[in-house]
Short mmCIF file of C-alpha atoms in Angstrom, two decimals:
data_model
loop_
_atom_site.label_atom_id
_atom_site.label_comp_id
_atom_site.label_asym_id
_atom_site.label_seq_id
_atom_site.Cartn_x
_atom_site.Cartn_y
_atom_site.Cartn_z
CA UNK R 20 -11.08 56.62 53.54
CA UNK R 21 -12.94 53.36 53.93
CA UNK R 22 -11.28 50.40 52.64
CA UNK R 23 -12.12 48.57 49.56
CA UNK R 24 -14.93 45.76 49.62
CA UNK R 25 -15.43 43.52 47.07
CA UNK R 26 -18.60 43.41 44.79
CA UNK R 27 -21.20 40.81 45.94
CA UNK R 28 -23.12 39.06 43.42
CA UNK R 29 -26.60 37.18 44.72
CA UNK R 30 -25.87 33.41 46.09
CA UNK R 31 -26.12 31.12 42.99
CA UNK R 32 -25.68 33.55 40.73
CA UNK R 33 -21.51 34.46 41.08
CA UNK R 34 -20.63 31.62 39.28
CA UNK R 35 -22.69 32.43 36.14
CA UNK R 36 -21.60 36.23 36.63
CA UNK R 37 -18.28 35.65 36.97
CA UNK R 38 -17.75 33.36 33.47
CA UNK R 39 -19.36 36.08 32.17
CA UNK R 40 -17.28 38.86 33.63
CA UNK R 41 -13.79 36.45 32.43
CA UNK R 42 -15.53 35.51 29.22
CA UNK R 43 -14.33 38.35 27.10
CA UNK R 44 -10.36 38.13 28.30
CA UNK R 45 -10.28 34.41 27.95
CA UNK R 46 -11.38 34.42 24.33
CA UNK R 47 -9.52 37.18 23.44
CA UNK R 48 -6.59 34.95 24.64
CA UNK R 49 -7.89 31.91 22.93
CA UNK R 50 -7.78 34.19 19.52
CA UNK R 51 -4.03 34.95 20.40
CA UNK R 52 -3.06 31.54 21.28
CA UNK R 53 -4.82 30.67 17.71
CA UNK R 54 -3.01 33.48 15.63
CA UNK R 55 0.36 32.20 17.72
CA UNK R 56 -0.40 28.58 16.78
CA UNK R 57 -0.95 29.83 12.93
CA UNK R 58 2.91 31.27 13.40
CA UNK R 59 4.35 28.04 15.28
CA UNK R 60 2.80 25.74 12.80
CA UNK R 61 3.93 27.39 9.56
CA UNK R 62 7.37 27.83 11.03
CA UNK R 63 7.61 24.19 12.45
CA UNK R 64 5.77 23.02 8.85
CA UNK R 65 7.92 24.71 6.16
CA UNK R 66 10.15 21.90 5.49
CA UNK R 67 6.96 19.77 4.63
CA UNK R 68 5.36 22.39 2.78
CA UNK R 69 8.46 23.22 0.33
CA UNK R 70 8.31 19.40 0.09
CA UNK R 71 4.85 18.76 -1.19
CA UNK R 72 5.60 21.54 -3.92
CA UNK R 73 8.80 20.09 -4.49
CA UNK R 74 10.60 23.62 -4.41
CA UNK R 75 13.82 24.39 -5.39
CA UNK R 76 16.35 24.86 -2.08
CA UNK R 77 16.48 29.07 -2.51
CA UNK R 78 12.32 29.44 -2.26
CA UNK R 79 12.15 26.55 0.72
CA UNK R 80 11.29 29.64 2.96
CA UNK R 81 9.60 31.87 0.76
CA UNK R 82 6.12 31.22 2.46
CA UNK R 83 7.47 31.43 5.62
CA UNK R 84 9.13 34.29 4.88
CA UNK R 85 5.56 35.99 3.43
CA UNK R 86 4.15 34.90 6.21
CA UNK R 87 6.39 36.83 8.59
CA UNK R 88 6.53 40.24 6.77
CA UNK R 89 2.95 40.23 6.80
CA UNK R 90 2.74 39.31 10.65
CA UNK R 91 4.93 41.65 11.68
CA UNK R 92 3.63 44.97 9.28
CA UNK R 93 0.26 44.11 10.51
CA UNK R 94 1.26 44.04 13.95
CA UNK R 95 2.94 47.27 14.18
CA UNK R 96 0.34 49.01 12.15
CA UNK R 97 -2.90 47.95 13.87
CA UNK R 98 -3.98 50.60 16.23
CA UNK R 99 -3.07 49.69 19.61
CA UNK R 100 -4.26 52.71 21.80
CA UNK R 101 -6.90 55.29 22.85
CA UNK R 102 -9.96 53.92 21.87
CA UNK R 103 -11.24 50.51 22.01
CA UNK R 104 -13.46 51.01 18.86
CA UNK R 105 -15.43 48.06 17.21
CA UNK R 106 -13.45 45.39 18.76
CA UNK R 107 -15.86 42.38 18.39
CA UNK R 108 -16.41 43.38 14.31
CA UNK R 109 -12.78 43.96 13.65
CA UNK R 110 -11.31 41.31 15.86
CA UNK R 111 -14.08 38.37 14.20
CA UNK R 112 -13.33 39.98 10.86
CA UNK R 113 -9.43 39.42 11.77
CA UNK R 114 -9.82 36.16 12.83
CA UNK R 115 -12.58 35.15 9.92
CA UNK R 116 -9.34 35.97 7.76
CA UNK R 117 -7.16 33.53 9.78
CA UNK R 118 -9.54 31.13 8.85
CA UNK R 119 -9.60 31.88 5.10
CA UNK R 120 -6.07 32.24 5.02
CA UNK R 121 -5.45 28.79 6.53
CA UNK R 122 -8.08 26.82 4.53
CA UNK R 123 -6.25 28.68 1.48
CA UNK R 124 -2.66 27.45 2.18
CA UNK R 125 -4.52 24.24 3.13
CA UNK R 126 -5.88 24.03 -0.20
CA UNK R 127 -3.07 25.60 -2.35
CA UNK R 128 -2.47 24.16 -5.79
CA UNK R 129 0.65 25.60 -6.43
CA UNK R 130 3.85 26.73 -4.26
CA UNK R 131 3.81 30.54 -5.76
CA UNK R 132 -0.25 30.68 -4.26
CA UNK R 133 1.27 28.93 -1.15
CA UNK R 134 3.63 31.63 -0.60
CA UNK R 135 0.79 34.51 -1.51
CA UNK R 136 -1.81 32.27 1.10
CA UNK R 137 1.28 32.36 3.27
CA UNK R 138 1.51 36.11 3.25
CA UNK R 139 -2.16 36.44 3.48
CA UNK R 140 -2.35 34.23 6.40
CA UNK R 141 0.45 36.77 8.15
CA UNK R 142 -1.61 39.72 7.80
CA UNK R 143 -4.57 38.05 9.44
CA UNK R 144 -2.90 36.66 12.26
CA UNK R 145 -0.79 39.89 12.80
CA UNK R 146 -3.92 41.45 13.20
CA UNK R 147 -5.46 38.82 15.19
CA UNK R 148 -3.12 39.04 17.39
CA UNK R 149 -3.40 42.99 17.98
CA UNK R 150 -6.52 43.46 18.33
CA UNK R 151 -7.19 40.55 20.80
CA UNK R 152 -3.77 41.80 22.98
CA UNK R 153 -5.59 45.08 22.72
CA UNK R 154 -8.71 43.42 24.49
CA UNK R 155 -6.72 42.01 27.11
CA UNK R 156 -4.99 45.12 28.02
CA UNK R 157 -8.48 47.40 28.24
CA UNK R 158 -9.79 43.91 30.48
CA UNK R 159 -7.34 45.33 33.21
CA UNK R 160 -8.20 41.45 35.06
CA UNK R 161 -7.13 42.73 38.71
CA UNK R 162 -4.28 44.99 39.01
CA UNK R 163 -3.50 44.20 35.02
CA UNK R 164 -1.36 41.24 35.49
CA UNK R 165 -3.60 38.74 34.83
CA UNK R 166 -3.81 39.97 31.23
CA UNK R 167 -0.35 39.88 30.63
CA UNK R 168 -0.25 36.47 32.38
CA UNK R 169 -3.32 35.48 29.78
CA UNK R 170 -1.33 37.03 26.53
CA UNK R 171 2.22 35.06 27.75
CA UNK R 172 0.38 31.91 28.26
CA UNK R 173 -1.51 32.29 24.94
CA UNK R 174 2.30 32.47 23.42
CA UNK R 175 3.06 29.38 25.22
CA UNK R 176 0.42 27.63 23.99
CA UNK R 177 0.92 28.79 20.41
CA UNK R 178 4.07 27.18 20.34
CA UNK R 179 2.96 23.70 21.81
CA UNK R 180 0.56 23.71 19.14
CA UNK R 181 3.67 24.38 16.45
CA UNK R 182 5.11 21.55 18.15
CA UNK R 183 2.45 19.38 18.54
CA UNK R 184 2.20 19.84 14.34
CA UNK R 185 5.09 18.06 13.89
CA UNK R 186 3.60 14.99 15.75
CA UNK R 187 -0.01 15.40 13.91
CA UNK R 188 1.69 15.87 10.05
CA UNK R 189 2.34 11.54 10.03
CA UNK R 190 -2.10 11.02 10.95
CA UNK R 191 -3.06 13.99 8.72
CA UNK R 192 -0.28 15.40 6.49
CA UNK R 193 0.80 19.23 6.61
CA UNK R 194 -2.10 20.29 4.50
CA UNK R 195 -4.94 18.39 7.40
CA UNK R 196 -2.74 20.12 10.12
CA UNK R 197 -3.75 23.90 8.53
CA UNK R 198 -6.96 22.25 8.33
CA UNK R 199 -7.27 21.98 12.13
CA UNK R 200 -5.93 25.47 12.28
CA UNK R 201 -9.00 26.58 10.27
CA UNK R 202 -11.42 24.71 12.75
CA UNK R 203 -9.57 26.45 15.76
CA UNK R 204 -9.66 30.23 14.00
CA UNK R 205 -13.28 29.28 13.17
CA UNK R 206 -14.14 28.91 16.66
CA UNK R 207 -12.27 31.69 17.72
CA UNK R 208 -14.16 34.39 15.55
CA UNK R 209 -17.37 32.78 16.82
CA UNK R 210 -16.73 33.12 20.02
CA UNK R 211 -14.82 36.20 19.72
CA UNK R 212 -17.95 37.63 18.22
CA UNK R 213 -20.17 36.25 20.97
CA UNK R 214 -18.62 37.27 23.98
CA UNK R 215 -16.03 40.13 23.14
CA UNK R 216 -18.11 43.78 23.50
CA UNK R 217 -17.77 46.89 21.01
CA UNK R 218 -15.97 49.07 23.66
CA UNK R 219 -13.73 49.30 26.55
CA UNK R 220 -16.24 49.99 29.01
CA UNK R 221 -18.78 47.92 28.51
CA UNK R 222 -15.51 45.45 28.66
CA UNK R 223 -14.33 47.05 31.92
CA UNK R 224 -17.66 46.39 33.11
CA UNK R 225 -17.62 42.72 32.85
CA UNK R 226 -14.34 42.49 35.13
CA UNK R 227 -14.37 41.89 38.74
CA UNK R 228 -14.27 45.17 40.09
CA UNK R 229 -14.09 46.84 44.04
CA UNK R 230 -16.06 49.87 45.36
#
C-alpha cells in the first residue's frame, strides 16, 4: 500500500482552488453563527423589547419564550441524515426566513405580533441552523474536525454578537440592532445560495482531498 499524497493543484491556481474548495463550509458556518447571533440577541434584548411595548411583568418573556419553542422544534425536526438533498434551496430559503423574521420583530407594532415575529424568527433560525450544521458535517474538512471546530466557533461567535447587542442598543435602539441582524441573514442566504452545492458530493468534491 503506497502512502497517501496530497492533491496538487497547477502553480497560481491553489489559492483560487482552495477558497473555492473551503467556500461552502465557511458559509455554512457564517449562516450558523447568524442563526446563533439571532438567539444571543433576542435573549440578551428581551428586557428592552418588553420595554418598548411596555408589557406587563408575566409576558416580559413571552417572545423569548416563542422564540425558543420554535428554535428548538425546528431543530429536532429538520432532517439531519442520509441524504444531503437540496441544501443550497432549503438552507437560502431558511435563512431568507431569518431575514423576514428579523425585519418583522424589527418592525413590530404591537407586543402580541412581537411575540408571533418572535416565534417565527425561532423556526427560521432553528432551521438555519440544521441545515447549515448538516453542510458542515457532509464537508468532512480533513479528518472531520475542522467542521466541528467551524460549527463551535460559529456558537462562539453567536454569542459575542448577543453581547455585542447590548453595547449597539444605546447608537441604534433594540429595534436597529434586529435591523443589523436582517443585513447579516441577508448576506448569509446570498452567499449561502452562491457557494453552498445541491448535494453531498458535489460538496465532498470541493474539500481538500488525498489519493
Amino acid at each position: 500500500m503506497t502512502a497517501p499524497t496530497e492533491i496538487q493543484t497547477p502553480r497560481g491556481a491553489a489559492p483560487a482552488r482552495r477558497a473555492l474548495r473551503w467556500a461552502p463550509a465557511l458559509w455554512a458556518a457564517y449562516a450558523q453563527a447568524v442563526a446563533f447571533a439571532a438567539a444571543a440577541v433576542t435573549a440578551f434584548l428581551i428586557t428592552d423589547i418588553a420595554a418598548g411595548f411596555h408589557a406587563s411583568p408575566g409576558t416580559r418573556l413571552w417572545p423569548l419564550g416563542a422564540f425558543a419553542i420554535g428554535l428548538v422544534v425546528t431543530a429536532n425536526a429538520t432532517r439531519r441524515t442520509g441524504a444531503l438533498g437540496r441544501a443550497r434551496y432549503t438552507g437560502s430559503i431558511a435563512l431568507g426566513a431569518l431575514a423576514l423574521g428579523a425585519l418583522a420583530l424589527a418592525l413590530a407594532p404591537s407586543f402580541a405580533f412581537a411575540v408571533g415575529a418572535a416565534g417565527a424568527f425561532g423556526v427560521a433560525a432553528g432551521s438555519a441552523i440544521a441545515l447549515a450544521g448538516r453542510v458542515l458535517a457532509a464537508a468532512e474538512i480533513g479528518d472531520g474536525s475542522a467542521s466541528v471546530a467551524l460549527s463551535a466557533g460559529a456558537l462562539l461567535a453567536g454569542i459575542a454578537a448577543g453581547v455585542g447587542s447590548l453595547f449597539a442598543v444605546p447608537l441604534y435602539g433594540w429595534r436597529g440592532v434586529f435591523g443589523l441582524v436582517v443585513v447579516a441573514a441577508v448576506l448569509a442566504a446570498w452567499k449561502f445560495a452562491e457557494h453552498v452545492p445541491d448535494d453531498a458530493a458535489a460538496l465532498r468534491k470541493c474539500d481538500v482531498r488525498f489519493a
